[in-house]
Coordinates of C-alpha atoms and ligand atoms in Angstrom, one line a residue:
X1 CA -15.7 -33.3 -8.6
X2 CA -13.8 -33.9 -12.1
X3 CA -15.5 -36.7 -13.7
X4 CA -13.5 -40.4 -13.3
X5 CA -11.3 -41.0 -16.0
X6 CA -10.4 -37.4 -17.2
X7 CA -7.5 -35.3 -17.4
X8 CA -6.6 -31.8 -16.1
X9 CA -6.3 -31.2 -19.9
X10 CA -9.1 -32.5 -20.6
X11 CA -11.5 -30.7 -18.4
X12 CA -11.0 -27.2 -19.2
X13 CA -12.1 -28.0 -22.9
X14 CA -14.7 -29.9 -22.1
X15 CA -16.0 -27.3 -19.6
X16 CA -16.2 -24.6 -21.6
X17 CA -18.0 -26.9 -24.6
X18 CA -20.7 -27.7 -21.9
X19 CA -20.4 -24.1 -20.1
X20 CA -21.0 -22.4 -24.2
X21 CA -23.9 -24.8 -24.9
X22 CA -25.7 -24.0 -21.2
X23 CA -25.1 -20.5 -21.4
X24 CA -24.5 -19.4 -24.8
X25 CA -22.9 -17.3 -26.8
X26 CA -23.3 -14.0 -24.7
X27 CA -23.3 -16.0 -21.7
X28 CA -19.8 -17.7 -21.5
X29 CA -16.9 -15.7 -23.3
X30 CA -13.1 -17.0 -23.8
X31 CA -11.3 -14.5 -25.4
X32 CA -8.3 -12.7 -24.1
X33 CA -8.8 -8.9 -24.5
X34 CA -12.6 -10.1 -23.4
X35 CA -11.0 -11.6 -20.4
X36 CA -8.7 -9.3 -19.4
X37 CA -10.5 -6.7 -17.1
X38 CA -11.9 -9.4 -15.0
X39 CA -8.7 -11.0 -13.9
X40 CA -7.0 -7.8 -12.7
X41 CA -8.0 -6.4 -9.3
X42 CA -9.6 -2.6 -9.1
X43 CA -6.3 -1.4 -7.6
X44 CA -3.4 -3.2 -9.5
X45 CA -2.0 -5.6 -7.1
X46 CA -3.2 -8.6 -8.3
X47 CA -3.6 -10.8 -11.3
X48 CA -4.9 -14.0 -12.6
X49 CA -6.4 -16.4 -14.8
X50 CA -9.2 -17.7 -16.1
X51 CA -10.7 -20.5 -18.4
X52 CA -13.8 -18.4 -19.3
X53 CA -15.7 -15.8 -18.2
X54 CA -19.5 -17.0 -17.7
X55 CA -22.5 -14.5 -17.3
X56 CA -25.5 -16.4 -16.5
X57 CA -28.6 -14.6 -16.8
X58 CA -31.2 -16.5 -14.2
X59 CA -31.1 -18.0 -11.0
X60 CA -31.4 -21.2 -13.2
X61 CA -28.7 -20.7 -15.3
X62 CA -26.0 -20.1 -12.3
X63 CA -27.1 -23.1 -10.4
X64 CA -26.5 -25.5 -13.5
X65 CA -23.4 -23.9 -14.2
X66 CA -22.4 -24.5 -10.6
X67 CA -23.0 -28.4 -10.8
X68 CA -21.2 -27.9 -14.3
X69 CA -18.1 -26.7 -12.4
X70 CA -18.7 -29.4 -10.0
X71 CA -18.8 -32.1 -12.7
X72 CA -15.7 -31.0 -14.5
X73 CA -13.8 -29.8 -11.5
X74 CA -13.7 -26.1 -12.2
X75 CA -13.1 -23.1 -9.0
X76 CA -15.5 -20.4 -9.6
X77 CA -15.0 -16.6 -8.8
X78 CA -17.8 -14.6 -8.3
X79 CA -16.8 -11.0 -9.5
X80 CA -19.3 -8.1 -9.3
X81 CA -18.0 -4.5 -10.0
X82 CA -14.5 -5.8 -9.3
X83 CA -14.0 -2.3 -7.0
X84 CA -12.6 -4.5 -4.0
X85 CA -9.7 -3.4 -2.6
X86 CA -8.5 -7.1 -1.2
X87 CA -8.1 -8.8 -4.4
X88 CA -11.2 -11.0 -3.8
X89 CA -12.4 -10.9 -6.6
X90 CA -9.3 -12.2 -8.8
X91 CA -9.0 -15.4 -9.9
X92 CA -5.6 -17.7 -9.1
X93 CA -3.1 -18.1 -11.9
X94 CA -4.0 -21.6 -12.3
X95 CA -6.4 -21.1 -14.8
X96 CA -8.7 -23.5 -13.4
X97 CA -11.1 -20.9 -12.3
X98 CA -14.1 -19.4 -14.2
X99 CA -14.8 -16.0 -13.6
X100 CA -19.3 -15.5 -12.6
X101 CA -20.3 -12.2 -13.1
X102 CA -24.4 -11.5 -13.0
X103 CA -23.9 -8.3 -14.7
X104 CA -26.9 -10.1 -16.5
X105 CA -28.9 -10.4 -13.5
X106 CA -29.5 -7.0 -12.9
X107 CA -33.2 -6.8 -12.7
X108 CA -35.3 -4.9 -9.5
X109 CA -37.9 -7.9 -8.9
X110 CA -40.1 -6.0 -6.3
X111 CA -40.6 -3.1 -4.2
X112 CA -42.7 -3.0 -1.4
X113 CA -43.8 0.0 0.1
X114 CA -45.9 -1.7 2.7
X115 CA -43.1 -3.8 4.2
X116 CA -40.4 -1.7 2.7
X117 CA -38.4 -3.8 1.0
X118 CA -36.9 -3.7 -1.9
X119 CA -35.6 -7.1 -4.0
X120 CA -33.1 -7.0 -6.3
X121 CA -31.1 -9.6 -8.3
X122 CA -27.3 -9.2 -7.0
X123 CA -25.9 -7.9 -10.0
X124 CA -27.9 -4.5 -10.0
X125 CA -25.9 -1.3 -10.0
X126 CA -26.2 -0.4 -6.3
X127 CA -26.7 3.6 -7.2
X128 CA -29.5 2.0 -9.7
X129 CA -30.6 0.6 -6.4
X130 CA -30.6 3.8 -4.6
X131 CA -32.5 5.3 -7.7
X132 CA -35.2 3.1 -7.8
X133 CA -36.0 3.4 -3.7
X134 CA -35.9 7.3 -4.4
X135 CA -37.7 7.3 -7.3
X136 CA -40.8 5.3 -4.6
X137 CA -39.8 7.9 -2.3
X138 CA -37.7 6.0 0.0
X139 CA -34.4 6.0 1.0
X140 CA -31.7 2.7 0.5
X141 CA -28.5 4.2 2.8
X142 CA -25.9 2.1 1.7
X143 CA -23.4 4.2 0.0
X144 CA -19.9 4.8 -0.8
X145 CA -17.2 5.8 -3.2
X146 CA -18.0 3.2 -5.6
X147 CA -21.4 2.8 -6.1
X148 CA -21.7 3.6 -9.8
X149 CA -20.1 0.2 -10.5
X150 CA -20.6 -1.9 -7.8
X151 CA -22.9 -4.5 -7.6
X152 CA -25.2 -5.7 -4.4
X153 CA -24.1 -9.4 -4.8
X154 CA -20.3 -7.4 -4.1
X155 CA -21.4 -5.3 -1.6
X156 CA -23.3 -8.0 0.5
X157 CA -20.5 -10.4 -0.3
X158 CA -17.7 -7.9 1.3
X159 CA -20.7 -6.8 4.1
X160 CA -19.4 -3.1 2.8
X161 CA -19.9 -0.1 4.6
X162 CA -19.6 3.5 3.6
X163 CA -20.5 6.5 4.5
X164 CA -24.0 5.6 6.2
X165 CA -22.8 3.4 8.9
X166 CA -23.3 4.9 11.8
X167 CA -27.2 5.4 11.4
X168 CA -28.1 2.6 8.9
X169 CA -25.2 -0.4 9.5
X170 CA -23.5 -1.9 7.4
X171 CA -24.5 -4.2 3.9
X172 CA -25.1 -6.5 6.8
X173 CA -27.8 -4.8 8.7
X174 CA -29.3 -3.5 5.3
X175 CA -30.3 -7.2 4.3
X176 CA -33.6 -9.1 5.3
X177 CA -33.0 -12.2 2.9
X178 CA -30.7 -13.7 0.3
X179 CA -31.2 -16.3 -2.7
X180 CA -27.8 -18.2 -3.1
X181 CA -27.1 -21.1 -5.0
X182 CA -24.6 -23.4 -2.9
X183 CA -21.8 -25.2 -3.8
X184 CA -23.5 -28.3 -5.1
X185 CA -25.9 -26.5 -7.2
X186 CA -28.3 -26.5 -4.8
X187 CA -31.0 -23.3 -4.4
X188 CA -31.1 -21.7 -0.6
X189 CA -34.1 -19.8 -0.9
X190 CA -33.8 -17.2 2.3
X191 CA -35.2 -14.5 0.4
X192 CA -38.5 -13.8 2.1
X193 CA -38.6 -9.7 3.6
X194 CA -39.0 -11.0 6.8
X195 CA -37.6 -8.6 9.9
X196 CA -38.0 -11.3 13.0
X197 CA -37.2 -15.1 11.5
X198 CA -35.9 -17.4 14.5
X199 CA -36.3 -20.8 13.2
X200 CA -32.5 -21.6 14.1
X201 CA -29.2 -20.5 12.7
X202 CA -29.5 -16.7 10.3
X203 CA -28.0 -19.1 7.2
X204 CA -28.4 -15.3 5.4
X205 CA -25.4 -14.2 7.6
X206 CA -23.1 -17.1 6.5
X207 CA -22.8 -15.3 3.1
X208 CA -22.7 -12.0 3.9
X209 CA -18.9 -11.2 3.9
X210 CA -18.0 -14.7 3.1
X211 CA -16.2 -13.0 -0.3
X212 CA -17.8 -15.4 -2.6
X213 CA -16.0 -18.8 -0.5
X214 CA -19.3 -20.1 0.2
X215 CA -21.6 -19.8 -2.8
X216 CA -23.0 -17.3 -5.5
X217 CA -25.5 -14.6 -4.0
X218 CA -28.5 -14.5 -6.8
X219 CA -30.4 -12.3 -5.2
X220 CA -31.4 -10.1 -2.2
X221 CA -34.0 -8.5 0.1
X222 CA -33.3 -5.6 1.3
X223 CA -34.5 -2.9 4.5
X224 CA -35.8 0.6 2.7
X225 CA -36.1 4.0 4.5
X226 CA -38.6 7.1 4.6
X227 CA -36.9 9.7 2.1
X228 CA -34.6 12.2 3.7
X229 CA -36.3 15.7 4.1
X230 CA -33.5 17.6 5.8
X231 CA -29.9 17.6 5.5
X232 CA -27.3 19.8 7.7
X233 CA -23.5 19.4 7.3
X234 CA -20.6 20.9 8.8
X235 CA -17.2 20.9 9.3
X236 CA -15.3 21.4 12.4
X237 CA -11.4 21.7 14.0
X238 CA -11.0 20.0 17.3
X239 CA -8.8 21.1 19.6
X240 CA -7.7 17.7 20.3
X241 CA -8.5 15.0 18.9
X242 CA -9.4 12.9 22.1
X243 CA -12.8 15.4 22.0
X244 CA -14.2 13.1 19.2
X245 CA -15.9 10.6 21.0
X246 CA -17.7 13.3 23.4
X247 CA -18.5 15.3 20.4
X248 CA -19.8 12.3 18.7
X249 CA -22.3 11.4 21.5
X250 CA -23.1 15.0 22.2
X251 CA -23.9 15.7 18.1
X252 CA -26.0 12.3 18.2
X253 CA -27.8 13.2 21.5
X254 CA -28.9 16.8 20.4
X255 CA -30.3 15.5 16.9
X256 CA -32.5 12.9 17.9
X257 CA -29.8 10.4 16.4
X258 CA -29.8 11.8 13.4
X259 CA -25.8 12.0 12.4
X260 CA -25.5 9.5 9.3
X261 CA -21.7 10.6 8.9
X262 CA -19.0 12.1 11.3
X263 CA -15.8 11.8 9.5
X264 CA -11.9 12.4 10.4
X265 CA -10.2 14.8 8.4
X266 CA -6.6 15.5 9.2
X267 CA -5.0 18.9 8.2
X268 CA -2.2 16.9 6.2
X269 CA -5.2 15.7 4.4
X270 CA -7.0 18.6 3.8
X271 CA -3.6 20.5 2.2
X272 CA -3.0 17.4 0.0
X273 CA -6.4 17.8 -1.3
X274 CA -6.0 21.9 -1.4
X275 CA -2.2 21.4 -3.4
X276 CA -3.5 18.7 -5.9
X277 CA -7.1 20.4 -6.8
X278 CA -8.9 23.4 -6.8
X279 CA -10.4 22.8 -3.4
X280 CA -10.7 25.3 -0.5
X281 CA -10.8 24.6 2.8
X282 CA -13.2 27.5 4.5
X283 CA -11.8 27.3 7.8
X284 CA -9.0 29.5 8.9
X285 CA -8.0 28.0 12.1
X286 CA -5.2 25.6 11.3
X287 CA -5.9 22.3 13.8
X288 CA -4.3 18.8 13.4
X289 CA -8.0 17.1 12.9
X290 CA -10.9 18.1 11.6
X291 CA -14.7 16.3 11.5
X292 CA -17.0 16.2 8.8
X293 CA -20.3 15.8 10.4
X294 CA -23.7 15.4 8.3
X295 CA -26.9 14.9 9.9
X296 CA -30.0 13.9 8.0
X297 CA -33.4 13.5 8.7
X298 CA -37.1 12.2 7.3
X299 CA -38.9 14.3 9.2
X300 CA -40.3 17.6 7.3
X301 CA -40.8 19.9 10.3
X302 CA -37.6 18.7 12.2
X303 CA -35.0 21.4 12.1
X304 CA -31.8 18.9 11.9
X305 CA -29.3 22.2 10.8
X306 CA -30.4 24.3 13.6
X307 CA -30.3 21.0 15.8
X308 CA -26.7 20.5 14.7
X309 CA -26.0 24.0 15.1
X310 CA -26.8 24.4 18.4
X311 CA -24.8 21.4 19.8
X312 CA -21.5 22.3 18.0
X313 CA -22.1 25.9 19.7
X314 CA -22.6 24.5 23.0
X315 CA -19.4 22.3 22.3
X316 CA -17.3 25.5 21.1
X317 CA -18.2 26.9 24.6
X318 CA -17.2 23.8 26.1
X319 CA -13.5 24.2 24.7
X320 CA -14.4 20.8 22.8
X321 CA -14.2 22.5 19.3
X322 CA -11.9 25.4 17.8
X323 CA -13.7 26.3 15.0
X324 CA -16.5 25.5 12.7
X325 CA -18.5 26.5 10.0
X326 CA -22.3 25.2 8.8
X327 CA -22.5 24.7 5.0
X328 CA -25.2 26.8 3.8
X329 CA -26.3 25.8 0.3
X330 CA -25.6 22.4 -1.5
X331 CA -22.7 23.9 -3.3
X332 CA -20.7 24.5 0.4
X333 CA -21.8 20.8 1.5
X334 CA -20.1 20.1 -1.8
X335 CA -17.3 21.8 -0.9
X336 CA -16.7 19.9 2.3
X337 CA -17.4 16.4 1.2
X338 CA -14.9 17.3 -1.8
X339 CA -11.8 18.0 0.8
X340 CA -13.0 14.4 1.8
X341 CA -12.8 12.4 -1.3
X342 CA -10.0 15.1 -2.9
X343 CA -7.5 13.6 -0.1
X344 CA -8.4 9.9 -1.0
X345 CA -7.7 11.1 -5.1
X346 CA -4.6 13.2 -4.1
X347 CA -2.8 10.0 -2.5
X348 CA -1.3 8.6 -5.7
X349 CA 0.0 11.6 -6.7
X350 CA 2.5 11.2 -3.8
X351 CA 3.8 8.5 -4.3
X352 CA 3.7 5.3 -3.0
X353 CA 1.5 4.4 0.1
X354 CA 1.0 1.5 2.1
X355 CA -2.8 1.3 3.3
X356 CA -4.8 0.1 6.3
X357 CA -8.3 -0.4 6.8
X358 CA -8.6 -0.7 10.5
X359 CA -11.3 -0.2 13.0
X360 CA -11.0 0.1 17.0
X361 CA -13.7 1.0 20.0
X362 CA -15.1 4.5 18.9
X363 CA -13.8 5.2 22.6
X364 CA -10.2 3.5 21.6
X365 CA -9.4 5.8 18.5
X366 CA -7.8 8.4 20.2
X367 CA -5.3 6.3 22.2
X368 CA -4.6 4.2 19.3
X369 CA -3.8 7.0 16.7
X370 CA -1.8 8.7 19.3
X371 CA 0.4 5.4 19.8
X372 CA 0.4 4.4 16.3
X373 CA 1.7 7.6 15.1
X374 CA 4.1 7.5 17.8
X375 CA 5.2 4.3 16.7
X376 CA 5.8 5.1 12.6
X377 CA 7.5 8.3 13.6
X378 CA 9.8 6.5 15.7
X379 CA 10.2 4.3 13.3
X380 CA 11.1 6.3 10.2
X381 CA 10.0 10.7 11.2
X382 CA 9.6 10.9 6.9
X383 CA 6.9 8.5 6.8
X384 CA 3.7 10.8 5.9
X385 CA 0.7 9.1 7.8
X386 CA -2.9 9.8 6.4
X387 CA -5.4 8.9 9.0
X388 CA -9.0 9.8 8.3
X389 CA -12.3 8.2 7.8
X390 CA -15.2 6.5 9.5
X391 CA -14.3 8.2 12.9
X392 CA -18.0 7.6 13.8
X393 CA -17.8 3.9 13.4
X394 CA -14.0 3.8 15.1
X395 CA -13.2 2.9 11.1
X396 CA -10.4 4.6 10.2
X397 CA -8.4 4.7 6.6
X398 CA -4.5 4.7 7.9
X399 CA -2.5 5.3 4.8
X400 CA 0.9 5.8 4.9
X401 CA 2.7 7.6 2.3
X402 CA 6.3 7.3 0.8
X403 CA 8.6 10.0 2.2
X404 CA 9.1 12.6 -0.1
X405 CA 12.7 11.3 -1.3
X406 CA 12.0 7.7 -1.2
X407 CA 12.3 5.2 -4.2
X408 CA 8.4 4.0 -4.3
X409 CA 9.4 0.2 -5.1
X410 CA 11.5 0.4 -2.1
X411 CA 9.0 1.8 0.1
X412 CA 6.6 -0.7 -1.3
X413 CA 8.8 -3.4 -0.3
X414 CA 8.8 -2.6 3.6
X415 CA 4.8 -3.3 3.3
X416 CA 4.6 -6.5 5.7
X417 CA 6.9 -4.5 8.3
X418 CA 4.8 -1.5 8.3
X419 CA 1.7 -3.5 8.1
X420 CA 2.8 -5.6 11.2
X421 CA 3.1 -2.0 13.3
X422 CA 0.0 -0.6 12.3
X423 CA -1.9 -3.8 13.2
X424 CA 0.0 -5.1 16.5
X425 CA -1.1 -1.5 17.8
X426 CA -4.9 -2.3 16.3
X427 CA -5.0 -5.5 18.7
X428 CA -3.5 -4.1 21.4
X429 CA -6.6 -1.5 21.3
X430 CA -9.0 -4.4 20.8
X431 CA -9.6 -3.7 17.5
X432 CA -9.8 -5.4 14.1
X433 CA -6.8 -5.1 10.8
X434 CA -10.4 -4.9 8.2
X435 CA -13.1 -2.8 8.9
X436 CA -14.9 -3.2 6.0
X437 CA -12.6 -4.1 3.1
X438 CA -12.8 -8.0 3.7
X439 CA -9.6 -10.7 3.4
X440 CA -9.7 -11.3 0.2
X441 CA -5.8 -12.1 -0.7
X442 CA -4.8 -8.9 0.7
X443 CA -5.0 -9.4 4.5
X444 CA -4.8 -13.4 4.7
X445 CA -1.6 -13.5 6.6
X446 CA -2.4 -10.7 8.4
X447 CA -5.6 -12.5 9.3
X448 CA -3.7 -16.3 10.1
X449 CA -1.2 -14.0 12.5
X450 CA -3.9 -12.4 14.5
X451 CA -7.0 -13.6 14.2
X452 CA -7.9 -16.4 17.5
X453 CA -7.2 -20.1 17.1
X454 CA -10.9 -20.7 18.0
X455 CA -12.1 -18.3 15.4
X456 CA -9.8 -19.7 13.0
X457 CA -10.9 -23.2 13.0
X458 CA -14.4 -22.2 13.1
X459 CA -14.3 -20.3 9.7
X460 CA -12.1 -23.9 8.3
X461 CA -15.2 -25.8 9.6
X462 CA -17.7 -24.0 7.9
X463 CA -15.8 -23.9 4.8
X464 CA -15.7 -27.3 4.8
X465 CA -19.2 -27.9 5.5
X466 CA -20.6 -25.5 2.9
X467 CA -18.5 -26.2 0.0
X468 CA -16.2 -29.2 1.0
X469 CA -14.9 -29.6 -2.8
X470 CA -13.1 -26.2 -2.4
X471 CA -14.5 -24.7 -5.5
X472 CA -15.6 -21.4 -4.7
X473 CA -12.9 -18.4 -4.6
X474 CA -10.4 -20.8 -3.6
X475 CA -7.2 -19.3 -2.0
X476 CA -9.2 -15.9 -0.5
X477 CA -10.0 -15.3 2.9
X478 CA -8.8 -18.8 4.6
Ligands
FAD1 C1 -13.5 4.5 -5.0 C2 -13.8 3.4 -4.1 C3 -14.4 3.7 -2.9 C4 -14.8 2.6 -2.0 N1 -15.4 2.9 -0.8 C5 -15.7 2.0 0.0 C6 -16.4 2.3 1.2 O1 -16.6 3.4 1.6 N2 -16.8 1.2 2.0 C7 -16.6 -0.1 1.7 O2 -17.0 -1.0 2.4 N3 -15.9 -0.4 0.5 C8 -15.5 0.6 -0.3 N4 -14.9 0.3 -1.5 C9 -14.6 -1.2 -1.8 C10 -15.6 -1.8 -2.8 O3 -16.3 -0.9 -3.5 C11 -16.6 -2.6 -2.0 O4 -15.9 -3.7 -1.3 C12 -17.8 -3.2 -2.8 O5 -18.7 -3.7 -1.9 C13 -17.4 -4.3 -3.7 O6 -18.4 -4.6 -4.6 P1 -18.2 -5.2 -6.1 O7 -19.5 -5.4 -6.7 O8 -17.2 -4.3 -6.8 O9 -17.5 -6.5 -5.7 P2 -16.2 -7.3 -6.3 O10 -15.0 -6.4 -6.1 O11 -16.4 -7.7 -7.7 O12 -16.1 -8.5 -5.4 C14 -15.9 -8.4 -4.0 C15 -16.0 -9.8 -3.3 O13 -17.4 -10.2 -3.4 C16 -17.5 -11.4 -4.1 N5 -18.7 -11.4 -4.9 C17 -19.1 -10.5 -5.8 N6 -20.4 -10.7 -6.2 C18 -20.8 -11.9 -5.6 C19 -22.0 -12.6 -5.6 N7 -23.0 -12.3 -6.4 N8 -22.0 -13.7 -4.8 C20 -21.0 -14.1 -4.1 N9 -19.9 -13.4 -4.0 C21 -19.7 -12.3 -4.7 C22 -16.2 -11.6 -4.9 O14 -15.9 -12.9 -5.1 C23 -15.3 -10.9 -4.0 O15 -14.9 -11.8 -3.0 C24 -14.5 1.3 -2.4 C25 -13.9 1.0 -3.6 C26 -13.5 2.0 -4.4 C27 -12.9 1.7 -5.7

């Protein structure tokens, strides 16, 4: 709370006198052009402002500049990479925020190959992560598009997922303990590798996700794997895309569980990428959908290609599949997982789009993309929907781009009724408007419209509890 007697106008000075002499001169900056990445959000939407940007370098140091804030009234935004896509991670335009990044805190403080566990402070890298399990010849899974800038403290704080879900969960499953200091500058230490802990409530699970509202992640414990020995990708056309599910179970079933990724690709996809970069697509059969499926295993003598093989032949002869081809050299699996990130870079060269990241039952998806796209065509035919993604997880990225003669600022400014189609037909399939991209300011009202009552007023209560004074990343999620 701001201390008795003092002004709005007062505070901020006196904060950042207090906030320069804790942290010092590399650890609490003020200038503008210093400033200015942090207070703009990775995709342009949203900006903000901020009294200072502190970069505390110990556990120490971020829990007294927490009861600093508390003293002189100041929000804090935790900030990692700043690769959200929700605008979490931006401060209000108040100016009454201060910006935390532990950029600073980067450090590995232990591996343990006899528990396998890795602990890291939450602002390391997470490919630096990755690195350091491989390098002890062990495998961290988390992964996605981002990883050369995000930070674990982000990805735990969003529970992100990736391309690795469907075998090793999400941030959420990947984590055995946390270190966070609390609102009132208090230290939980939850840290310990522990896999089976039940004395009472799972307190780590109150901050993965939470997008920074409920205290500053410090550090983490995390879940390592044996190395991968074998890897076997492919991609395939479906006749229809209601075979996924089968497809899913039968590819999972014939490789001893092995599938880390079976991703939607949809032809409109796939020529986006082809028109915009030098990427070739080696099927010839032209289907609607098509799956990216990589199976991976840590077990030297297990044949996971010839495991995968087999099942996608005995699926072709089951009329579940129309074509597919095996990559057969790391330069093909390449290939393939370039058609899958070339449609992602070819979007804003289209235009405008209006984006979703939704997930439903695996079971559900067909139905609901069916109805959805139904729905948008009916609505407007020159709307270009680009559905693909986590098909495996029933995640699915559904973009929808300008048509070809529209003005982009007026497409842009039919977001909320697009938006409102797209998710209505996500509930009605049980399903939920943010698979893994978090609130953030992004989907709040989306979140208020459709999330239960109940629900609701459970995630007030705990806000309260945890940080009653409002201070951390006000204005996000709730
Ligand atoms: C190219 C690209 C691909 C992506 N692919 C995926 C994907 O496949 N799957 C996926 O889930 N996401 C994906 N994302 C989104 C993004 O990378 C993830 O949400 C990531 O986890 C964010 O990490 P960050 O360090 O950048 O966090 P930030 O964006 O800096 O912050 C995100 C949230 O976490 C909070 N936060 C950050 N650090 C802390 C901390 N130490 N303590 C408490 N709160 C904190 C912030 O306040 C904010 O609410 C992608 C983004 C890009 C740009």
């Amino acid at each position: 709370m701001q201390a008795p007697g003092r002004s709005d106008d007062d505070a901020i000075p006196a904060f950042r006198r207090d906030a320069a002499a804790l942290l010092g001169e590399q650890g609490f900056l003020t200038d503008a052009e210093t400033l200015a990445p942090s207070l703009r959000d990775w995709r342009g939407i949203y900006q903000g402002r901020a009294c200072g940007l502190a970069l505390p370098a110990s556990t120490e140091d971020a829990a007294a500049l927490v009861k600093l804030c508390v003293h002189h009234g100041i929000a804090l935004v935790p900030q990692g990479g700043n690769t959200g896509l929700s605008g979490a991670a931006t401060p209000d335009d108040s100016g009454r925020s201060v910006v935390v990044s532990l950029r600073r805190m980067n450090r590995i403080r232990s591996l343990d190959l006899g528990n396998d566990s890795i602990t890291v402070e939450a602002g390391c890298i997470l490919a630096d992560i990755q690195a350091a399990a491989a390098a002890a010849e062990r495998f961290f899974p988390l992964s996605l598009g981002a990883e050369g800038s995000c930070q674990i403290g982000g990805n735990l704080s969003t529970n992100a997922g990736g391309i690795n879900v469907l075998k090793y969960g999400n941030a959420r499953d990947l984590a055995l303990g946390l270190e966070v200091v609390l609102p009132d500058g208090s230290v939980l230490d939850d840290l310990a590798p522990l896999r089976k802990d039940n004395t009472g409530y799972d307190l780590k699970h109150l901050f993965i996700g939470a997008e920074g509202t409920l205290g500053l992640i410090t550090a983490a414990s995390l879940k390592l794997y044996p190395a991968l020995k074998g890897r076997a990708t492919a991609l395939v056309a479906l006749g229809d895309l209601s075979q996924a599910p089968k497809l899913l179970a039968r590819c999972r079933g014939a490789t001893a569980d092995q599938i880390v990724s079976f991703e939607l690709l949809p032809r409109f996809g796939i020529d986006l990428a082809a028109t915009h970069f030098e990427i070739r697509c080696p099927l010839d059969q032209a289907t609607a959908w098509y799956l990216l499926i990589e199976a991976a295993t840590p077990a030297a003598d297990f044949d996971v290609s010839l495991a995968l093989e087999r099942a996608l032949g005995e699926a072709m002869e089951a009329g579940e599949l129309a074509d597919g081809v095996m990559a057969e050299s790391d330069a093909q699996r390449a290939n393939l997982w370039r058609l899958r990130e070339g449609m992602v870079e070819a979007q804003p060269r289209e235009g405008a789009s209006i984006k979703h990241d939704i997930s439903v039952p695996v079971a559900e998806v067909p139905a609901f993309v069916t109805a959805a796209l139904a729905t948008l065509t009916a609505a407007d035919s020159g709307l270009r929907p680009l559905v693909f993604g986590h098909i495996g997880d029933g995640n699915l990225h559904f973009n929808i781009l300008q048509p070809h003669s529209a003005d982009p600022r007026a497409f842009q400014a039919r977001t909320d009724a697009i938006n409102r189609l797209v998710h209505d037909l996500v509930a009605a399939h049980g399903g939920s408007i943010s698979a893994e991209h978090g609130i953030g300011q992004l989907r709040k009202g989306e979140l208020q419209r459709l999330k239960s009552p109940a629900a609701l007023a459970l995630m007030r209560q705990v806000k309260a509890a945890i940080d009653p004074g409002n201070l951390f990343n006000p204005g996000k999620v709730i």
